[in-house]
PDB file of C-alpha atoms and ligand atoms in Angstrom:
ATOM      1  CA  MET I   1      20.058 -39.072  -8.240  1.00  0.00           C
ATOM      2  CA  ASP I   2      16.697 -39.912  -6.638  1.00  0.00           C
ATOM      3  CA  ARG I   3      13.182 -38.547  -7.315  1.00  0.00           C
ATOM      4  CA  VAL I   4      13.618 -38.626 -11.072  1.00  0.00           C
ATOM      5  CA  PRO I   5      10.405 -39.084 -13.071  1.00  0.00           C
ATOM      6  CA  GLY I   6      10.057 -42.239 -15.142  1.00  0.00           C
ATOM      7  CA  LEU I   7       7.464 -43.573 -17.538  1.00  0.00           C
ATOM      8  CA  ASN I   8       5.325 -45.505 -15.036  1.00  0.00           C
ATOM      9  CA  PRO I   9       1.680 -44.421 -15.566  1.00  0.00           C
ATOM     10  CA  ASN I  10       0.820 -45.545 -12.010  1.00  0.00           C
ATOM     11  CA  VAL I  11       3.152 -43.032 -10.384  1.00  0.00           C
ATOM     12  CA  PRO I  12       1.967 -39.417 -10.413  1.00  0.00           C
ATOM     13  CA  ALA I  13       4.204 -36.887 -12.142  1.00  0.00           C
ATOM     14  CA  SER I  14       4.199 -33.164 -11.401  1.00  0.00           C
ATOM     15  CA  SER I  15       4.310 -32.404 -15.151  1.00  0.00           C
ATOM     16  CA  ARG I  16       1.137 -34.403 -15.825  1.00  0.00           C
ATOM     17  CA  ILE I  17      -0.639 -33.101 -12.706  1.00  0.00           C
ATOM     18  CA  TRP I  18       0.126 -29.575 -13.921  1.00  0.00           C
ATOM     19  CA  ASP I  19      -0.999 -30.449 -17.442  1.00  0.00           C
ATOM     20  CA  TYR I  20      -4.352 -31.685 -16.141  1.00  0.00           C
ATOM     21  CA  LEU I  21      -4.826 -28.589 -13.956  1.00  0.00           C
ATOM     22  CA  LEU I  22      -4.257 -26.445 -17.058  1.00  0.00           C
ATOM     23  CA  GLY I  23      -6.831 -28.402 -19.074  1.00  0.00           C
ATOM     24  CA  GLY I  24      -4.353 -30.568 -21.007  1.00  0.00           C
ATOM     25  CA  LYS I  25      -4.832 -34.149 -22.184  1.00  0.00           C
ATOM     26  CA  ASP I  26      -1.375 -35.572 -21.560  1.00  0.00           C
ATOM     27  CA  ASN I  27      -2.045 -37.146 -18.174  1.00  0.00           C
ATOM     28  CA  TYR I  28      -3.045 -40.478 -16.623  1.00  0.00           C
ATOM     29  CA  ASP I  29      -5.720 -41.654 -14.161  1.00  0.00           C
ATOM     30  CA  THR I  30      -3.262 -41.493 -11.275  1.00  0.00           C
ATOM     31  CA  ASP I  31      -2.560 -37.797 -11.994  1.00  0.00           C
ATOM     32  CA  ARG I  32      -6.236 -36.927 -12.462  1.00  0.00           C
ATOM     33  CA  GLU I  33      -7.209 -38.704  -9.230  1.00  0.00           C
ATOM     34  CA  ALA I  34      -4.551 -36.770  -7.310  1.00  0.00           C
ATOM     35  CA  VAL I  35      -5.851 -33.502  -8.780  1.00  0.00           C
ATOM     36  CA  HIS I  36      -9.450 -34.323  -7.853  1.00  0.00           C
ATOM     37  CA  ARG I  37      -8.398 -34.985  -4.257  1.00  0.00           C
ATOM     38  CA  MET I  38      -6.554 -31.654  -4.252  1.00  0.00           C
ATOM     39  CA  LEU I  39      -9.580 -29.832  -5.659  1.00  0.00           C
ATOM     40  CA  THR I  40     -11.831 -31.295  -2.966  1.00  0.00           C
ATOM     41  CA  ILE I  41      -9.699 -29.590  -0.343  1.00  0.00           C
ATOM     42  CA  ALA I  42      -8.747 -26.472  -2.270  1.00  0.00           C
ATOM     43  CA  PRO I  43     -11.078 -25.835  -5.235  1.00  0.00           C
ATOM     44  CA  ASP I  44      -9.107 -22.737  -6.200  1.00  0.00           C
ATOM     45  CA  THR I  45      -6.029 -24.821  -7.091  1.00  0.00           C
ATOM     46  CA  LYS I  46      -7.074 -24.880 -10.741  1.00  0.00           C
ATOM     47  CA  MET I  47      -7.499 -21.117 -10.753  1.00  0.00           C
ATOM     48  CA  LEU I  48      -4.051 -20.836  -9.192  1.00  0.00           C
ATOM     49  CA  ALA I  49      -2.571 -22.931 -12.010  1.00  0.00           C
ATOM     50  CA  ASP I  50      -4.326 -20.772 -14.616  1.00  0.00           C
ATOM     51  CA  LEU I  51      -3.143 -17.559 -12.953  1.00  0.00           C
ATOM     52  CA  SER I  52       0.352 -18.944 -12.738  1.00  0.00           C
ATOM     53  CA  HIS I  53       0.332 -19.707 -16.477  1.00  0.00           C
ATOM     54  CA  GLN I  54      -1.032 -16.215 -17.189  1.00  0.00           C
ATOM     55  CA  PHE I  55       1.794 -14.747 -15.103  1.00  0.00           C
ATOM     56  CA  LEU I  56       4.322 -16.724 -17.139  1.00  0.00           C
ATOM     57  CA  CYS I  57       2.754 -15.488 -20.400  1.00  0.00           C
ATOM     58  CA  ARG I  58       2.733 -11.835 -19.330  1.00  0.00           C
ATOM     59  CA  THR I  59       6.289 -12.063 -18.035  1.00  0.00           C
ATOM     60  CA  VAL I  60       7.687 -13.611 -21.215  1.00  0.00           C
ATOM     61  CA  GLU I  61       5.940 -10.947 -23.304  1.00  0.00           C
ATOM     62  CA  SER I  62       7.211  -8.130 -21.077  1.00  0.00           C
ATOM     63  CA  VAL I  63      10.753  -9.457 -21.081  1.00  0.00           C
ATOM     64  CA  ALA I  64      10.711 -10.027 -24.858  1.00  0.00           C
ATOM     65  CA  LYS I  65       9.539  -6.438 -25.311  1.00  0.00           C
ATOM     66  CA  THR I  66      12.700  -5.233 -23.558  1.00  0.00           C
ATOM     67  CA  GLY I  67      14.707  -6.850 -26.380  1.00  0.00           C
ATOM     68  CA  ILE I  68      15.620 -10.186 -24.776  1.00  0.00           C
ATOM     69  CA  ARG I  69      15.931 -12.784 -27.536  1.00  0.00           C
ATOM     70  CA  GLN I  70      16.839 -15.901 -25.595  1.00  0.00           C
ATOM     71  CA  PHE I  71      15.005 -17.841 -22.909  1.00  0.00           C
ATOM     72  CA  ILE I  72      15.869 -20.818 -20.721  1.00  0.00           C
ATOM     73  CA  ASP I  73      12.739 -22.477 -19.372  1.00  0.00           C
ATOM     74  CA  LEU I  74      13.775 -24.655 -16.407  1.00  0.00           C
ATOM     75  CA  GLY I  75      11.155 -27.268 -15.457  1.00  0.00           C
ATOM     76  CA  ALA I  76       9.331 -26.307 -18.648  1.00  0.00           C
ATOM     77  CA  GLY I  77       6.501 -28.821 -18.229  1.00  0.00           C
ATOM     78  CA  ILE I  78       4.337 -30.358 -20.959  1.00  0.00           C
ATOM     79  CA  PRO I  79       3.818 -27.587 -23.531  1.00  0.00           C
ATOM     80  CA  THR I  80       0.630 -25.578 -22.935  1.00  0.00           C
ATOM     81  CA  PHE I  81      -0.429 -23.180 -25.668  1.00  0.00           C
ATOM     82  CA  PRO I  82       0.853 -20.519 -25.703  1.00  0.00           C
ATOM     83  CA  ASP I  83       4.232 -21.735 -24.504  1.00  0.00           C
ATOM     84  CA  VAL I  84       7.347 -19.649 -23.914  1.00  0.00           C
ATOM     85  CA  GLY I  85       8.474 -19.961 -27.545  1.00  0.00           C
ATOM     86  CA  ASP I  86       5.044 -18.984 -28.954  1.00  0.00           C
ATOM     87  CA  LEU I  87       5.015 -15.851 -26.818  1.00  0.00           C
ATOM     88  CA  ALA I  88       8.606 -14.815 -27.335  1.00  0.00           C
ATOM     89  CA  ARG I  89       8.513 -15.320 -31.122  1.00  0.00           C
ATOM     90  CA  LYS I  90       5.334 -13.242 -31.372  1.00  0.00           C
ATOM     91  CA  ILE I  91       7.371 -10.274 -30.132  1.00  0.00           C
ATOM     92  CA  GLU I  92      10.715 -11.289 -31.617  1.00  0.00           C
ATOM     93  CA  PRO I  93      10.574 -13.928 -34.396  1.00  0.00           C
ATOM     94  CA  SER I  94      14.261 -14.787 -33.966  1.00  0.00           C
ATOM     95  CA  ALA I  95      13.827 -15.642 -30.245  1.00  0.00           C
ATOM     96  CA  ARG I  96      15.595 -18.796 -29.083  1.00  0.00           C
ATOM     97  CA  VAL I  97      14.392 -21.084 -26.295  1.00  0.00           C
ATOM     98  CA  ALA I  98      15.935 -23.975 -24.363  1.00  0.00           C
ATOM     99  CA  TYR I  99      13.213 -26.090 -22.744  1.00  0.00           C
ATOM    100  CA  VAL I 100      14.694 -28.070 -19.828  1.00  0.00           C
ATOM    101  CA  ASP I 101      12.905 -30.760 -17.824  1.00  0.00           C
ATOM    102  CA  ASN I 102      13.926 -33.986 -16.097  1.00  0.00           C
ATOM    103  CA  ASP I 103      10.708 -35.792 -17.070  1.00  0.00           C
ATOM    104  CA  PRO I 104      11.123 -37.956 -20.198  1.00  0.00           C
ATOM    105  CA  ILE I 105       7.463 -37.401 -21.128  1.00  0.00           C
ATOM    106  CA  VAL I 106       7.950 -33.636 -21.129  1.00  0.00           C
ATOM    107  CA  HIS I 107      11.100 -34.069 -23.176  1.00  0.00           C
ATOM    108  CA  ALA I 108       9.256 -36.172 -25.782  1.00  0.00           C
ATOM    109  CA  HIS I 109       6.455 -33.585 -26.072  1.00  0.00           C
ATOM    110  CA  CYS I 110       8.876 -30.665 -26.362  1.00  0.00           C
ATOM    111  CA  ASP I 111      10.952 -32.535 -28.937  1.00  0.00           C
ATOM    112  CA  ALA I 112       7.858 -33.198 -31.070  1.00  0.00           C
ATOM    113  CA  LEU I 113       6.732 -29.592 -30.736  1.00  0.00           C
ATOM    114  CA  LEU I 114      10.115 -28.286 -31.784  1.00  0.00           C
ATOM    115  CA  ALA I 115      10.509 -30.377 -34.909  1.00  0.00           C
ATOM    116  CA  ASP I 116       9.673 -27.381 -37.116  1.00  0.00           C
ATOM    117  CA  ARG I 117      10.959 -24.624 -34.838  1.00  0.00           C
ATOM    118  CA  PRO I 118      14.380 -23.237 -35.543  1.00  0.00           C
ATOM    119  CA  GLY I 119      16.243 -21.798 -32.575  1.00  0.00           C
ATOM    120  CA  ALA I 120      14.651 -24.026 -29.967  1.00  0.00           C
ATOM    121  CA  THR I 121      15.894 -27.109 -28.175  1.00  0.00           C
ATOM    122  CA  ALA I 122      14.510 -29.591 -25.652  1.00  0.00           C
ATOM    123  CA  LEU I 123      16.920 -30.917 -23.046  1.00  0.00           C
ATOM    124  CA  LEU I 124      16.336 -33.836 -20.691  1.00  0.00           C
ATOM    125  CA  ALA I 125      18.254 -32.544 -17.705  1.00  0.00           C
ATOM    126  CA  ASP I 126      17.931 -32.070 -13.965  1.00  0.00           C
ATOM    127  CA  ILE I 127      18.257 -28.601 -12.491  1.00  0.00           C
ATOM    128  CA  ARG I 128      19.685 -30.141  -9.312  1.00  0.00           C
ATOM    129  CA  CYS I 129      22.868 -30.517 -11.406  1.00  0.00           C
ATOM    130  CA  PRO I 130      22.895 -26.921 -12.686  1.00  0.00           C
ATOM    131  CA  HIS I 131      26.397 -27.044 -14.146  1.00  0.00           C
ATOM    132  CA  ASP I 132      25.464 -30.091 -16.252  1.00  0.00           C
ATOM    133  CA  VAL I 133      22.357 -28.226 -17.444  1.00  0.00           C
ATOM    134  CA  ILE I 134      24.448 -25.197 -18.378  1.00  0.00           C
ATOM    135  CA  ASP I 135      26.960 -27.412 -20.208  1.00  0.00           C
ATOM    136  CA  GLN I 136      24.146 -29.099 -22.160  1.00  0.00           C
ATOM    137  CA  ILE I 137      22.691 -25.715 -23.100  1.00  0.00           C
ATOM    138  CA  LYS I 138      26.118 -24.536 -24.269  1.00  0.00           C
ATOM    139  CA  THR I 139      26.604 -27.720 -26.300  1.00  0.00           C
ATOM    140  CA  SER I 140      23.226 -27.215 -27.962  1.00  0.00           C
ATOM    141  CA  SER I 141      24.385 -23.749 -29.134  1.00  0.00           C
ATOM    142  CA  THR I 142      20.831 -22.468 -28.634  1.00  0.00           C
ATOM    143  CA  ILE I 143      21.798 -19.851 -26.070  1.00  0.00           C
ATOM    144  CA  ASP I 144      24.679 -17.412 -26.264  1.00  0.00           C
ATOM    145  CA  PHE I 145      25.676 -16.688 -22.673  1.00  0.00           C
ATOM    146  CA  GLY I 146      27.565 -13.641 -23.886  1.00  0.00           C
ATOM    147  CA  GLU I 147      24.179 -11.985 -24.505  1.00  0.00           C
ATOM    148  CA  PRO I 148      21.373 -11.245 -22.004  1.00  0.00           C
ATOM    149  CA  VAL I 149      19.045 -14.169 -21.377  1.00  0.00           C
ATOM    150  CA  ALA I 150      15.827 -14.721 -19.427  1.00  0.00           C
ATOM    151  CA  VAL I 151      16.068 -17.697 -17.078  1.00  0.00           C
ATOM    152  CA  LEU I 152      12.634 -18.930 -16.022  1.00  0.00           C
ATOM    153  CA  MET I 153      12.209 -20.998 -12.847  1.00  0.00           C
ATOM    154  CA  THR I 154       8.448 -21.048 -12.525  1.00  0.00           C
ATOM    155  CA  GLY I 155       6.895 -23.689 -10.297  1.00  0.00           C
ATOM    156  CA  VAL I 156      10.001 -25.851 -10.301  1.00  0.00           C
ATOM    157  CA  LEU I 157      12.069 -25.011  -7.210  1.00  0.00           C
ATOM    158  CA  GLY I 158       9.413 -26.602  -4.983  1.00  0.00           C
ATOM    159  CA  TYR I 159      10.743 -29.982  -6.139  1.00  0.00           C
ATOM    160  CA  VAL I 160      14.218 -29.165  -4.879  1.00  0.00           C
ATOM    161  CA  THR I 161      14.779 -29.942  -1.190  1.00  0.00           C
ATOM    162  CA  ARG I 162      16.783 -27.707   1.105  1.00  0.00           C
ATOM    163  CA  ASP I 163      19.507 -30.358   1.194  1.00  0.00           C
ATOM    164  CA  GLU I 164      19.753 -30.035  -2.569  1.00  0.00           C
ATOM    165  CA  GLN I 165      20.488 -26.331  -2.114  1.00  0.00           C
ATOM    166  CA  PRO I 166      18.107 -24.368  -4.315  1.00  0.00           C
ATOM    167  CA  GLU I 167      20.244 -21.271  -3.733  1.00  0.00           C
ATOM    168  CA  ALA I 168      23.238 -22.998  -5.379  1.00  0.00           C
ATOM    169  CA  ILE I 169      21.092 -23.713  -8.441  1.00  0.00           C
ATOM    170  CA  ILE I 170      20.023 -20.087  -8.697  1.00  0.00           C
ATOM    171  CA  ARG I 171      23.591 -18.909  -8.142  1.00  0.00           C
ATOM    172  CA  ALA I 172      24.983 -21.215 -10.860  1.00  0.00           C
ATOM    173  CA  PHE I 173      22.667 -19.622 -13.413  1.00  0.00           C
ATOM    174  CA  ARG I 174      23.238 -16.091 -12.185  1.00  0.00           C
ATOM    175  CA  GLU I 175      26.960 -16.596 -12.623  1.00  0.00           C
ATOM    176  CA  VAL I 176      26.625 -17.304 -16.349  1.00  0.00           C
ATOM    177  CA  MET I 177      23.940 -14.690 -17.065  1.00  0.00           C
ATOM    178  CA  ALA I 178      25.228 -11.624 -18.917  1.00  0.00           C
ATOM    179  CA  PRO I 179      24.422  -8.139 -17.534  1.00  0.00           C
ATOM    180  CA  GLY I 180      20.902  -7.112 -18.563  1.00  0.00           C
ATOM    181  CA  SER I 181      19.538 -10.652 -18.078  1.00  0.00           C
ATOM    182  CA  TYR I 182      16.293 -11.510 -16.262  1.00  0.00           C
ATOM    183  CA  LEU I 183      15.677 -14.188 -13.625  1.00  0.00           C
ATOM    184  CA  VAL I 184      12.016 -15.138 -13.114  1.00  0.00           C
ATOM    185  CA  ILE I 185      10.993 -17.261 -10.118  1.00  0.00           C
ATOM    186  CA  THR I 186       7.569 -18.298  -8.862  1.00  0.00           C
ATOM    187  CA  HIS I 187       7.252 -20.422  -5.766  1.00  0.00           C
ATOM    188  CA  ALA I 188       4.725 -21.607  -3.175  1.00  0.00           C
ATOM    189  CA  THR I 189       5.380 -20.683   0.431  1.00  0.00           C
ATOM    190  CA  ASP I 190       4.020 -21.863   3.758  1.00  0.00           C
ATOM    191  CA  ASP I 191       1.209 -19.339   3.382  1.00  0.00           C
ATOM    192  CA  SER I 192      -0.285 -22.022   1.094  1.00  0.00           C
ATOM    193  CA  ASN I 193      -3.300 -24.049   2.234  1.00  0.00           C
ATOM    194  CA  GLU I 194      -2.069 -26.404   5.002  1.00  0.00           C
ATOM    195  CA  ASP I 195      -4.596 -29.174   4.276  1.00  0.00           C
ATOM    196  CA  LEU I 196      -3.798 -29.047   0.571  1.00  0.00           C
ATOM    197  CA  ARG I 197      -0.120 -29.380   1.317  1.00  0.00           C
ATOM    198  CA  HIS I 198      -0.705 -32.481   3.430  1.00  0.00           C
ATOM    199  CA  GLN I 199      -2.953 -33.976   0.733  1.00  0.00           C
ATOM    200  CA  MET I 200      -0.347 -33.330  -1.980  1.00  0.00           C
ATOM    201  CA  ILE I 201       2.380 -34.876   0.123  1.00  0.00           C
ATOM    202  CA  ALA I 202       0.249 -37.953   0.925  1.00  0.00           C
ATOM    203  CA  ASP I 203      -0.671 -38.363  -2.751  1.00  0.00           C
ATOM    204  CA  THR I 204       2.844 -38.068  -4.082  1.00  0.00           C
ATOM    205  CA  GLU I 205       4.861 -39.644  -1.250  1.00  0.00           C
ATOM    206  CA  ASN I 206       8.222 -41.023  -2.417  1.00  0.00           C
ATOM    207  CA  THR I 207       7.593 -40.011  -6.016  1.00  0.00           C
ATOM    208  CA  PRO I 208       9.329 -37.286  -8.017  1.00  0.00           C
ATOM    209  CA  ALA I 209       6.094 -35.291  -7.814  1.00  0.00           C
ATOM    210  CA  GLN I 210       6.467 -34.898  -4.047  1.00  0.00           C
ATOM    211  CA  PRO I 211       7.139 -31.326  -3.059  1.00  0.00           C
ATOM    212  CA  GLU I 212       9.512 -30.468  -0.225  1.00  0.00           C
ATOM    213  CA  VAL I 213       7.787 -31.597   2.985  1.00  0.00           C
ATOM    214  CA  PRO I 214       7.257 -29.809   6.326  1.00  0.00           C
ATOM    215  CA  PRO I 215       8.980 -28.773   8.492  1.00  0.00           C
ATOM    216  CA  LYS I 216      11.449 -27.911   5.742  1.00  0.00           C
ATOM    217  CA  TRP I 217       8.798 -26.418   3.466  1.00  0.00           C
ATOM    218  CA  TRP I 218       9.925 -23.113   2.039  1.00  0.00           C
ATOM    219  CA  THR I 219       8.574 -20.403   4.264  1.00  0.00           C
ATOM    220  CA  GLY I 220       8.286 -16.868   2.970  1.00  0.00           C
ATOM    221  CA  GLY I 221      11.327 -16.058   5.114  1.00  0.00           C
ATOM    222  CA  TYR I 222      13.328 -18.956   3.717  1.00  0.00           C
ATOM    223  CA  ALA I 223      12.476 -17.914   0.160  1.00  0.00           C
ATOM    224  CA  ALA I 224      13.910 -14.466   0.905  1.00  0.00           C
ATOM    225  CA  GLU I 225      16.962 -16.104   2.465  1.00  0.00           C
ATOM    226  CA  VAL I 226      17.475 -18.245  -0.647  1.00  0.00           C
ATOM    227  CA  ALA I 227      17.295 -15.143  -2.807  1.00  0.00           C
ATOM    228  CA  ALA I 228      19.910 -13.433  -0.633  1.00  0.00           C
ATOM    229  CA  ARG I 229      22.213 -16.482  -0.547  1.00  0.00           C
ATOM    230  CA  SER I 230      22.007 -16.948  -4.301  1.00  0.00           C
ATOM    231  CA  ASP I 231      23.700 -13.601  -4.873  1.00  0.00           C
ATOM    232  CA  ARG I 232      26.717 -13.860  -7.102  1.00  0.00           C
ATOM    233  CA  SER I 233      29.932 -13.793  -5.115  1.00  0.00           C
TER     234      SER I 233
HETATM  235  C1  SAM X 301       4.496 -27.484 -11.776  1.00  0.00           C
HETATM  236  S1  SAM X 301       5.294 -27.840 -13.310  1.00  0.00           S
HETATM  237  C2  SAM X 301       5.670 -26.180 -13.847  1.00  0.00           C
HETATM  238  C3  SAM X 301       5.689 -26.073 -15.359  1.00  0.00           C
HETATM  239  C4  SAM X 301       6.042 -24.676 -15.922  1.00  0.00           C
HETATM  240  N1  SAM X 301       7.338 -24.220 -15.456  1.00  0.00           N
HETATM  241  C5  SAM X 301       5.007 -23.636 -15.589  1.00  0.00           C
HETATM  242  O1  SAM X 301       5.302 -22.716 -14.812  1.00  0.00           O
HETATM  243  O2  SAM X 301       3.886 -23.705 -16.098  1.00  0.00           O
HETATM  244  C6  SAM X 301       6.896 -28.386 -12.699  1.00  0.00           C
HETATM  245  C7  SAM X 301       7.802 -28.961 -13.796  1.00  0.00           C
HETATM  246  O3  SAM X 301       9.142 -29.031 -13.268  1.00  0.00           O
HETATM  247  C8  SAM X 301       9.741 -30.254 -13.661  1.00  0.00           C
HETATM  248  N2  SAM X 301      10.792 -30.581 -12.674  1.00  0.00           N
HETATM  249  C9  SAM X 301      10.636 -30.922 -11.369  1.00  0.00           C
HETATM  250  N3  SAM X 301      11.832 -31.141 -10.807  1.00  0.00           N
HETATM  251  C10 SAM X 301      12.764 -30.925 -11.776  1.00  0.00           C
HETATM  252  C11 SAM X 301      14.191 -30.996 -11.806  1.00  0.00           C
HETATM  253  N4  SAM X 301      14.873 -31.341 -10.714  1.00  0.00           N
HETATM  254  N5  SAM X 301      14.832 -30.707 -12.966  1.00  0.00           N
HETATM  255  C12 SAM X 301      14.122 -30.366 -14.082  1.00  0.00           C
HETATM  256  N6  SAM X 301      12.779 -30.287 -14.115  1.00  0.00           N
HETATM  257  C13 SAM X 301      12.105 -30.564 -12.973  1.00  0.00           C
HETATM  258  C14 SAM X 301       8.590 -31.254 -13.661  1.00  0.00           C
HETATM  259  O4  SAM X 301       8.882 -32.403 -14.441  1.00  0.00           O
HETATM  260  C15 SAM X 301       7.464 -30.403 -14.219  1.00  0.00           C
HETATM  261  O5  SAM X 301       7.391 -30.498 -15.612  1.00  0.00           O
END
């Protein structure tokens, strides 16, 4: 499978770019330089990252308050306090979380974070192989698919090209989610700043951090189409 993040500090990674935007310290010069070029064109990108994290926090709290006790965080990213587990366990101390990411650096950070957390697991897995991810989650015994679960896909589907069929990924998860489950998706659309998009693509060309490129960029219409096509059969 191509576009898989490695450990090369000279190649930007979406996890580390995101970490820097959120004020984290787990990033390299190459990531910081890419962010500074982005901020020159679109200074509100940092605010967007903060708002996106706030949305994730509010959503996890709201969902936990409905009684959901298990969460699957797909494309979890480098942990930012508060992370999904911090928020969910505040509402429900027995909450369980599977943190999934295909970046080995994210996996190492999540693993370290989870050392003293029962009911949580970090999986190095690629959502473009959703059935493998589901099998790994089942093997970890962290999530009981017989019970409702919240599946979080925030800021991750943009790294899945149309050819890789994002709707099939969504559908694979919907098929194993028990009634009463929640699916949370956030995603950029072509309403996003055009210049910023071009800058991001130039900065991350041929790396795993490269988002889907025009003309195949997810338009608002395509996002709706994906949602419709991901319906369970
Ligand atoms: C922009 S960050 C979003 C982090 C977090 N979900 C949030 O909303 O704050 C995108 C994350 O998705 C991960 N990612 C990208 N493509 C992936 C894939 N195919 N499978 C698993 N994780 C992926 C990246 O490594 C990165 O950590």
